[in-house]
Coordinates of N, CA and C in Angstrom, one line a residue:
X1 N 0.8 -1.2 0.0 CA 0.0 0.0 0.0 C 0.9 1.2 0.0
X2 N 0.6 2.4 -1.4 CA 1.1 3.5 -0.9 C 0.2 4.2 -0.8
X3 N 1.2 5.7 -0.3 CA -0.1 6.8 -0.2 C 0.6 8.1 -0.5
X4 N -0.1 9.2 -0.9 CA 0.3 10.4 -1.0 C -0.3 11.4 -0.3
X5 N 0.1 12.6 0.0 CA -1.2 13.4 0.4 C -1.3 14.9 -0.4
X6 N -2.6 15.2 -1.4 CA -2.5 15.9 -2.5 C -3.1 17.0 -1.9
X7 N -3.2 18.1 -2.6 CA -4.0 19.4 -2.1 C -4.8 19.6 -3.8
X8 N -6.4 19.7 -3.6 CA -6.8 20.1 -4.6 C -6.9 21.4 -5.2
X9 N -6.2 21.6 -6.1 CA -5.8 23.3 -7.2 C -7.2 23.5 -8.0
X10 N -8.6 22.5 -8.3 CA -9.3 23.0 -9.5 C -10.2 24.0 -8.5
X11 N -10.1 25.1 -9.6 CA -10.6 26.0 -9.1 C -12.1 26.0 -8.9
X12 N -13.1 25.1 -9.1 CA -14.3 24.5 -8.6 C -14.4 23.0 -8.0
X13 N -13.1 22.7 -7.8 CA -13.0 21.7 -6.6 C -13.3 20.3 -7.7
X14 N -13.8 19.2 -7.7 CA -14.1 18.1 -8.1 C -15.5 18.1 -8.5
X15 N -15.8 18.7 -9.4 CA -17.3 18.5 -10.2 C -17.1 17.4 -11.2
X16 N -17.9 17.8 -12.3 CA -18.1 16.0 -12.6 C -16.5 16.3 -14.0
X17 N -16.3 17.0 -14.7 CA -15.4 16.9 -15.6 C -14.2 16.6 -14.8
X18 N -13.5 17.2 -13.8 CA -11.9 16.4 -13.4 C -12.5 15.4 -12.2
X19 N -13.9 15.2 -11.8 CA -14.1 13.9 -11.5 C -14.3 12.5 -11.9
X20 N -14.2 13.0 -13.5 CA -14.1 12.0 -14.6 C -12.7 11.4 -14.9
X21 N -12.3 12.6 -15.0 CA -11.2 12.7 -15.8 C -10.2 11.4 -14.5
X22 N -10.4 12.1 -13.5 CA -9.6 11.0 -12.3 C -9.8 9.7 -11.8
X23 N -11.7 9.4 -12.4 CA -12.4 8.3 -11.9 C -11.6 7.5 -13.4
X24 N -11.7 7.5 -14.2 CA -11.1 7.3 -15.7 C -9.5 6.6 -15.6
X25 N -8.7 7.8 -14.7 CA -7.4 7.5 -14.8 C -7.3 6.4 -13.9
X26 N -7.7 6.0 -12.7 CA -7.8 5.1 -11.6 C -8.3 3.6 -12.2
X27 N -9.4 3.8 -13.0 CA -9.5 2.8 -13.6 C -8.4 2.0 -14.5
X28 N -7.5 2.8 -14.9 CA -6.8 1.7 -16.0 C -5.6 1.1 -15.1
X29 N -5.8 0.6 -13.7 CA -4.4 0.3 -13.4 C -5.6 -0.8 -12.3
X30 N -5.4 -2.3 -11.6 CA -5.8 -2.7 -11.4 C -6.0 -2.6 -10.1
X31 N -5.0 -1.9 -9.4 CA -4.6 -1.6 -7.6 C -6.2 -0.9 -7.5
X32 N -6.5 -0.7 -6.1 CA -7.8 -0.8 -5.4 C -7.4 1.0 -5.2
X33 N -7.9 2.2 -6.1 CA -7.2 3.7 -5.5 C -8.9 4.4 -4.5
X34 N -8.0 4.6 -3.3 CA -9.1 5.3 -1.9 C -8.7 6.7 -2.1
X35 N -9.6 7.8 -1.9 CA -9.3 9.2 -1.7 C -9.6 9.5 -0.4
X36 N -9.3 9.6 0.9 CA -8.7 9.8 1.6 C -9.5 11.4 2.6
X37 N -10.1 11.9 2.6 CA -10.8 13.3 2.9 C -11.4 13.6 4.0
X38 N -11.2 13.8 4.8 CA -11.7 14.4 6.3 C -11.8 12.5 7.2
X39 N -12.8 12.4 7.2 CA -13.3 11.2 7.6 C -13.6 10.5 6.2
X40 N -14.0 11.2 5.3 CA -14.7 10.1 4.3 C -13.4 9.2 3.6
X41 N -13.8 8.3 3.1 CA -12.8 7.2 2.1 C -13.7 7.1 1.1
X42 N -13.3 7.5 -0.3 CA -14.0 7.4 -1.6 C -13.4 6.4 -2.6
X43 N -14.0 5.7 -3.1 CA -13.4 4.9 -3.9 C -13.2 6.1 -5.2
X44 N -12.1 6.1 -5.6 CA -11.5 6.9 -7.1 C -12.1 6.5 -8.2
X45 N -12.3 5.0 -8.0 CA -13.2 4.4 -9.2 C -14.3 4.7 -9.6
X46 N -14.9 5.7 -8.7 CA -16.5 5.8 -9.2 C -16.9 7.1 -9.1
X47 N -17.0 7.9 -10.0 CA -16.9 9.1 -10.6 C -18.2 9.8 -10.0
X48 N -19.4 8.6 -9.4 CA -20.4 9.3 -8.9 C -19.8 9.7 -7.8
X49 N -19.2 8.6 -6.5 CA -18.5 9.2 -5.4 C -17.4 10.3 -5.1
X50 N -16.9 10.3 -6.1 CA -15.9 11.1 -6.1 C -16.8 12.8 -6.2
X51 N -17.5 12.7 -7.0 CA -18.4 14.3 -7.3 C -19.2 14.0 -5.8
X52 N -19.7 13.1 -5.4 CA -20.1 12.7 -4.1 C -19.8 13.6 -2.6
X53 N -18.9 13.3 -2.6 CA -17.7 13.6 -1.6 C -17.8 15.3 -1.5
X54 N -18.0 16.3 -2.5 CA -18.0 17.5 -2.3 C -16.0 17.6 -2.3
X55 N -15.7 17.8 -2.7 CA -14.1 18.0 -2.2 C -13.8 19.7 -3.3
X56 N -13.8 20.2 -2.4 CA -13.4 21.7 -2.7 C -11.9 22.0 -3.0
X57 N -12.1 23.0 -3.8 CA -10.5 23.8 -4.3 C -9.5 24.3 -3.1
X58 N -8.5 23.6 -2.6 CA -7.5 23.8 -1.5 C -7.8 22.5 -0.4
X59 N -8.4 21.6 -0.7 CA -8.6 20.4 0.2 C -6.9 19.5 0.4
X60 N -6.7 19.0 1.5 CA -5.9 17.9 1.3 C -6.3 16.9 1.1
X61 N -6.0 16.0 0.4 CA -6.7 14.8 0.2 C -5.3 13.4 0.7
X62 N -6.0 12.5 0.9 CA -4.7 11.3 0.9 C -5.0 10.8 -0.1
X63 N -4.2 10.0 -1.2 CA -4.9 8.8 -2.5 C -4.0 8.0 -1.5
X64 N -4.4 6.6 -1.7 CA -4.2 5.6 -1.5 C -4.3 4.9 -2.5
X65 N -2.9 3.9 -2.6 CA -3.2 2.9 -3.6 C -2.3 1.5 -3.3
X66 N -3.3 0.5 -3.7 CA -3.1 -0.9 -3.0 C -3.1 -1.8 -4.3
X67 N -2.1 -2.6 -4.9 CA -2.5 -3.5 -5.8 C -1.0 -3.3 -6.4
X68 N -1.3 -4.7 -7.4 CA -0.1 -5.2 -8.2 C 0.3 -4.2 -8.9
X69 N -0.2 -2.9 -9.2 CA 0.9 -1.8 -9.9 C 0.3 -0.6 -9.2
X70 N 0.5 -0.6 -7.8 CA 0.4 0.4 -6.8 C 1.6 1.9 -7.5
X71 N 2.5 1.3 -7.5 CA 3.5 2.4 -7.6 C 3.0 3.5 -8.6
X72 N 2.8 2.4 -10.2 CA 2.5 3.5 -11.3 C 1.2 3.8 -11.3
X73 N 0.2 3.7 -10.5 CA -1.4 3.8 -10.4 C -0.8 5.4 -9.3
X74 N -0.3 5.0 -8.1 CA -0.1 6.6 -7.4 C 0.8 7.6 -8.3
X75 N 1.3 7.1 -8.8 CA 2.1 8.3 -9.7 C 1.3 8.9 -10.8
X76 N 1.2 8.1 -11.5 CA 0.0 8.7 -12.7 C -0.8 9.5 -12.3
X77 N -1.7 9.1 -11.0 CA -3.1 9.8 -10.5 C -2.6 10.5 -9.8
X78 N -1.2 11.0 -9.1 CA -0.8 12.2 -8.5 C -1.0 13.0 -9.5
X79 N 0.6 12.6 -10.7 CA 0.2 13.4 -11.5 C -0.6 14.3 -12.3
X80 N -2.1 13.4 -12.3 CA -2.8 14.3 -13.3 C -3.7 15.0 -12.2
X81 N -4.0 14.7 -10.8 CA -4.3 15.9 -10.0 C -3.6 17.2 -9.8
X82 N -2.0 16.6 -10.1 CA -1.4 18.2 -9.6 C -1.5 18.8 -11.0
X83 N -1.9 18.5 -12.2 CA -2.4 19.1 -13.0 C -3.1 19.5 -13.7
X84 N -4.1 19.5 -12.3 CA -5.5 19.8 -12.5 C -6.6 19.0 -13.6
X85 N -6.6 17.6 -13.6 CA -7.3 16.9 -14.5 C -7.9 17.8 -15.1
X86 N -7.4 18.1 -16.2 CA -7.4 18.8 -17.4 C -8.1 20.2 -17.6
X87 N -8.3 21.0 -16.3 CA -8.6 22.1 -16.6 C -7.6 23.4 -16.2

């Protein structure tokens, strides 16, 4: 299991377009990815939960990622957070 701890930059927080875009990226890697937020644990994988969750612009978030390609599943989906899943 690894983990990271991200701070969200979209300037409207996790609505449904960079909650696609991240539910999308989590899916192509087979490890189990958790988002991590106050008390809540969201599965990454489901783009309803994730818009779910409410997660606002300047949040920290933890990702979590558990599975046979843990390493490149947390890097990738760091990645395209800190780059603001595509906006």
């Amino acid at each position: 299991m690894l983990s990271k701890k991200l701070t969200i930059m979209n300037p409207s927080g996790l609505h449904l377009r960079p909650a696609g875009i991240l539910s999308q990226t989590a899916m192509k890697f087979k490890s189990d990815t958790t988002i991590e937020c106050g008390e809540k644990k969201i599965t990454a994988k489901s783009v309803l939960n994730v818009m779910a969750a409410g997660i606002k612009c300047g949040t920290e978030i933890t990702l979590i990622c558990e599975g046979p390609d843990e390493e490149e599943a947390l890097k990738t989906i760091s990645e395209a957070i800190e780059n603001g899943l595509g906006e």
